[in-house]
Tab-separated table of C-alpha atoms in Angstrom:
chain	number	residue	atom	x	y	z
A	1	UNK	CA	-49.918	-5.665	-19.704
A	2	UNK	CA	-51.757	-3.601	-17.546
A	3	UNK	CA	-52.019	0.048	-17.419
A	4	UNK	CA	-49.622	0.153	-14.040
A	5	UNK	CA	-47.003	-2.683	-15.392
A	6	UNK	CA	-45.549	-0.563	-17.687
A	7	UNK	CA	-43.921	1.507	-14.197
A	8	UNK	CA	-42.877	-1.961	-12.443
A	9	UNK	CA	-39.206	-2.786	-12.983
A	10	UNK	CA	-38.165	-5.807	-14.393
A	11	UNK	CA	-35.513	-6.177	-11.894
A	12	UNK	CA	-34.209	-10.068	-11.382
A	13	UNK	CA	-32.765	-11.333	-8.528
A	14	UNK	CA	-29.043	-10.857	-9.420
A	15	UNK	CA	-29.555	-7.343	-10.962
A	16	UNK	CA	-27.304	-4.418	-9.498
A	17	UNK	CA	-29.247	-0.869	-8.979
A	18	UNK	CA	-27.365	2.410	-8.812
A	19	UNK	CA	-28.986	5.714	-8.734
A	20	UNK	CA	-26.459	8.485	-9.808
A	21	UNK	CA	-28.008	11.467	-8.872
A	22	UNK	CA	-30.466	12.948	-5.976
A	23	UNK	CA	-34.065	12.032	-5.638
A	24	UNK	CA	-34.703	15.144	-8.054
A	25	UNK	CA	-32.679	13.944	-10.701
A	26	UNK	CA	-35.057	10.373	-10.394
A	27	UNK	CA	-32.941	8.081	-12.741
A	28	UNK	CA	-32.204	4.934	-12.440
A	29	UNK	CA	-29.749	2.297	-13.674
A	30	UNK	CA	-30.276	-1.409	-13.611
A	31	UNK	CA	-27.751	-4.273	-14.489
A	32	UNK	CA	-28.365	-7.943	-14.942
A	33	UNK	CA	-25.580	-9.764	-14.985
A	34	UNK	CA	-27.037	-12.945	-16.190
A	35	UNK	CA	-28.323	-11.089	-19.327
A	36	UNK	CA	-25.931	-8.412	-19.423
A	37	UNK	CA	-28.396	-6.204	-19.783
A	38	UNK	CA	-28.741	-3.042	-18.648
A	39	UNK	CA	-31.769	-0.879	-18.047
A	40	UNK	CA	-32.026	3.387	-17.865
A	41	UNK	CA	-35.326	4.604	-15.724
A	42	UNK	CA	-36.049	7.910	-16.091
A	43	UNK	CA	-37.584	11.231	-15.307
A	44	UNK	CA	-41.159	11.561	-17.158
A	45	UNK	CA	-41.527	7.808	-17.790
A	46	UNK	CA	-38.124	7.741	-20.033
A	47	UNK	CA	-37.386	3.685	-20.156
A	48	UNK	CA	-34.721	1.893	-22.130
A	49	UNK	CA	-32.304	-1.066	-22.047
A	50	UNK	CA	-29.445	-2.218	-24.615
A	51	UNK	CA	-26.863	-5.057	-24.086
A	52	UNK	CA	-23.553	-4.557	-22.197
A	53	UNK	CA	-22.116	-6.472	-24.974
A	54	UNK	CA	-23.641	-4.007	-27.815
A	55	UNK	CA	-22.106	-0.762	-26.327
A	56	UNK	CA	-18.712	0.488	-28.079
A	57	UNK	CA	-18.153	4.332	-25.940
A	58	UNK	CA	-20.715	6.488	-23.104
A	59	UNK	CA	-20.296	9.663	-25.223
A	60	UNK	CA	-21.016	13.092	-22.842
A	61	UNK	CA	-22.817	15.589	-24.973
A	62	UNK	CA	-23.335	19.110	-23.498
A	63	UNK	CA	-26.436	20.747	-24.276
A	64	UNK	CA	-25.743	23.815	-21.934
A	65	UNK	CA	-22.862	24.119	-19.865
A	66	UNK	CA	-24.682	22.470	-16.220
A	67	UNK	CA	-26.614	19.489	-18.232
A	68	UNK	CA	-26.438	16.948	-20.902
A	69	UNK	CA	-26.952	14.068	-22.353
A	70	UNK	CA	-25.488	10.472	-22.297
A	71	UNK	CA	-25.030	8.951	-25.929
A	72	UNK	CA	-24.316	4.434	-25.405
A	73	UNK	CA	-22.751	4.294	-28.878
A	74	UNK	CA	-22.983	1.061	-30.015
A	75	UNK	CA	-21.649	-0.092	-33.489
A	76	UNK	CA	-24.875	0.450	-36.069
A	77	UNK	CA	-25.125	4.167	-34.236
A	78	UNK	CA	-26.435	4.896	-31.159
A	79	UNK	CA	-28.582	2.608	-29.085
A	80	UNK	CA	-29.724	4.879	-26.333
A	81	UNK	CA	-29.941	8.300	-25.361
A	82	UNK	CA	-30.864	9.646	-21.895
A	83	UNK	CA	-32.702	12.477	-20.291
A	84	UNK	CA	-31.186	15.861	-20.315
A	85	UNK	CA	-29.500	15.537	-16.879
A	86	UNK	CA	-26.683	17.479	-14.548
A	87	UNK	CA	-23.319	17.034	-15.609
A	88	UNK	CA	-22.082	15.544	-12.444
A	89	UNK	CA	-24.944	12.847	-12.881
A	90	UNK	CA	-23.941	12.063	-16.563
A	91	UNK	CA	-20.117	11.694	-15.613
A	92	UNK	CA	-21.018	8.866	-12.434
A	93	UNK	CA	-24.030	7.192	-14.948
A	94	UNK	CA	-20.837	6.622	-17.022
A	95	UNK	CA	-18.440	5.662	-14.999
A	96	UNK	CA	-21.052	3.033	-13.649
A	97	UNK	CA	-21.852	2.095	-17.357
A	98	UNK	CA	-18.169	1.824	-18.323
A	99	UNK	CA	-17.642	-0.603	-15.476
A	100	UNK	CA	-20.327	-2.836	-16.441
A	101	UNK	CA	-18.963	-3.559	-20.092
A	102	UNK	CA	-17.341	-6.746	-21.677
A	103	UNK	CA	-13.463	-6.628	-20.303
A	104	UNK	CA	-14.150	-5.403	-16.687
A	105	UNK	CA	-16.264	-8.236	-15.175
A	106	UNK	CA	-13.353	-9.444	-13.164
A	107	UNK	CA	-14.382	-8.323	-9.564
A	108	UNK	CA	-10.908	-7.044	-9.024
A	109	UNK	CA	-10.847	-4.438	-11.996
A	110	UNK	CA	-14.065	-3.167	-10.777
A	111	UNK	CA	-13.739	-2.946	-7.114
A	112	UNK	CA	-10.635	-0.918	-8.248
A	113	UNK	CA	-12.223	2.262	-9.917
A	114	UNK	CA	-9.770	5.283	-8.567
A	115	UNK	CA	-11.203	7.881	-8.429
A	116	UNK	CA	-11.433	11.966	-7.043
A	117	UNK	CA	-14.401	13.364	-5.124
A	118	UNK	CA	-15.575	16.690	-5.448
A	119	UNK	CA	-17.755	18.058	-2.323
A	120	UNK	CA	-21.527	16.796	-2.049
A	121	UNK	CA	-24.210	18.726	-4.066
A	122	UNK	CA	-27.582	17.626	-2.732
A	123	UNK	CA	-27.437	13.300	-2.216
A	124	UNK	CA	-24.699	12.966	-5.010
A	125	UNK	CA	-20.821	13.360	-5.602
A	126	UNK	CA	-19.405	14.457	-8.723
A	127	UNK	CA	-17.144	11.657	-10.293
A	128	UNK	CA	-14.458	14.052	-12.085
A	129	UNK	CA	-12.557	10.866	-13.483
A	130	UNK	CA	-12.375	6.888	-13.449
A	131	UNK	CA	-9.795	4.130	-14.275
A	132	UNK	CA	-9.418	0.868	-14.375
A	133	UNK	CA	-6.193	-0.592	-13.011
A	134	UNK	CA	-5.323	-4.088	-11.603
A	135	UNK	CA	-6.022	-4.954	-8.279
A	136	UNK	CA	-2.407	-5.439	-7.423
A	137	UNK	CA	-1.599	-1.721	-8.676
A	138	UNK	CA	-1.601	-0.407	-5.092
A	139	UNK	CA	2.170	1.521	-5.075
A	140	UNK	CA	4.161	0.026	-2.148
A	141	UNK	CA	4.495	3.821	-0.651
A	142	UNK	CA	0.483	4.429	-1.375
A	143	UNK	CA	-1.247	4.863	1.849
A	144	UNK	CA	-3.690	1.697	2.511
A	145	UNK	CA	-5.773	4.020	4.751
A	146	UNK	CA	-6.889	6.203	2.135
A	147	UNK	CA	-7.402	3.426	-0.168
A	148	UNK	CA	-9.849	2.412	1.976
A	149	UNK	CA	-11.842	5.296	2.339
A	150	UNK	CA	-11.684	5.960	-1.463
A	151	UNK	CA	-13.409	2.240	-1.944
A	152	UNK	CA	-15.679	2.882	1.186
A	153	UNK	CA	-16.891	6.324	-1.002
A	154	UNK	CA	-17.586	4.115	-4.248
A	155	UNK	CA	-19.581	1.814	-2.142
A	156	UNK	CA	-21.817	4.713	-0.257
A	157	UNK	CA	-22.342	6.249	-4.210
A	158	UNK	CA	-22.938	2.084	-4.906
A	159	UNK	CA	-20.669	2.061	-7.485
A	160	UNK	CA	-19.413	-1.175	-6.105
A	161	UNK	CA	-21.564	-4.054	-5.493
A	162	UNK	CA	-21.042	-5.459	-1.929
A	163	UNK	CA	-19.409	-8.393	-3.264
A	164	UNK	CA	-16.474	-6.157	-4.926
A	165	UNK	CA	-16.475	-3.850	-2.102
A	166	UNK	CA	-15.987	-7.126	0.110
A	167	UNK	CA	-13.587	-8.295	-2.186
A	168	UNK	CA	-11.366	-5.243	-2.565
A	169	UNK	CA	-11.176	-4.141	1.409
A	170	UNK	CA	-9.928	-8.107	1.973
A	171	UNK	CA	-7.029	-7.343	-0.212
A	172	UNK	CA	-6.034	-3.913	1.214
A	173	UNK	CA	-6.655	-5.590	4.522
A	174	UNK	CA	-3.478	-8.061	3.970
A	175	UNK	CA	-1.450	-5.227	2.977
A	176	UNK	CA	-1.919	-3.668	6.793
């Protein structure tokens, strides 16, 4: 391995990318589907990857009351720990963590993620919260409109693969 190899990614051809935060915050997140691994890049040279399968919680710890840490528990103690980053970073790096583990493969649960937007601060949103809910959850009285620009938001902050964003706007689309 050569001197330069060690800052190459070892992204394969099915791997998802997300960046959670600005070009300042410089982290990146890297899933493999076929592996189910997933990969942290960070600030400084800060590398890591666990299994998707390994990973119990995505603890927040504070460490001031802007920035902290992400803690991937898994069950022998904790498997990875990230760069002291902004707390609005942290809570989308989870949310995009959470939806990558065992249970919420299925397209539909993913392209699904509800969630509430708080104003743009430099290249990023805040993610205040995130569930999981069945694609058929849509309330009969719950505006398909808005539905649609909450999943076109998770797609911009590529939460949601193209496939699931596909997916999920073809079933809102019937509903119209």
């Amino acid at each position: 391995m050569g001197f330069f190899d060690f800052f190459k990614s070892s992204k394969a051809a099915d791997a998802e990318t997300y960046s959670p935060g600005s070009r300042i915050d410089g982290i990146t997140l890297i899933f493999t589907p076929s592996t189910g691994t997933i990969e942290y890049q960070g600030r400084y040279g800060m590398r890591g990857s666990f299994q998707n399968r390994d990973v119990r919680t995505v603890e927040y710890k504070a460490v001031s009351n802007t920035h902290g840490v992400l803690l991937i528990q898994g069950n022998e103690g904790t498997l990875f720990t990230t760069d002291v980053l902004r707390r609005g970073v942290c809570d989308n790096a989870k949310t995009w963590i959470d939806a990558r583990l065992p249970g919420t493969e299925d397209i539909a649960l993913k392209a699904n993620v509800a969630t509430e937007i708080d104003g743009q601060q430099g290249e990023s949103a805040t993610v205040h919260s995130a569930s999981l809910t069945s694609a058929a959850s849509v309330a009969d009285g719950e505006d398909v409109y808005e539905e649609l620009k909450k999943l076109k938001e998770l797609y911009d902050l590529q939460i949601l693969t193209e496939e699931e964003f596909e997916a999920k706007k073809a079933v809102l689309l019937k509903r119209i």
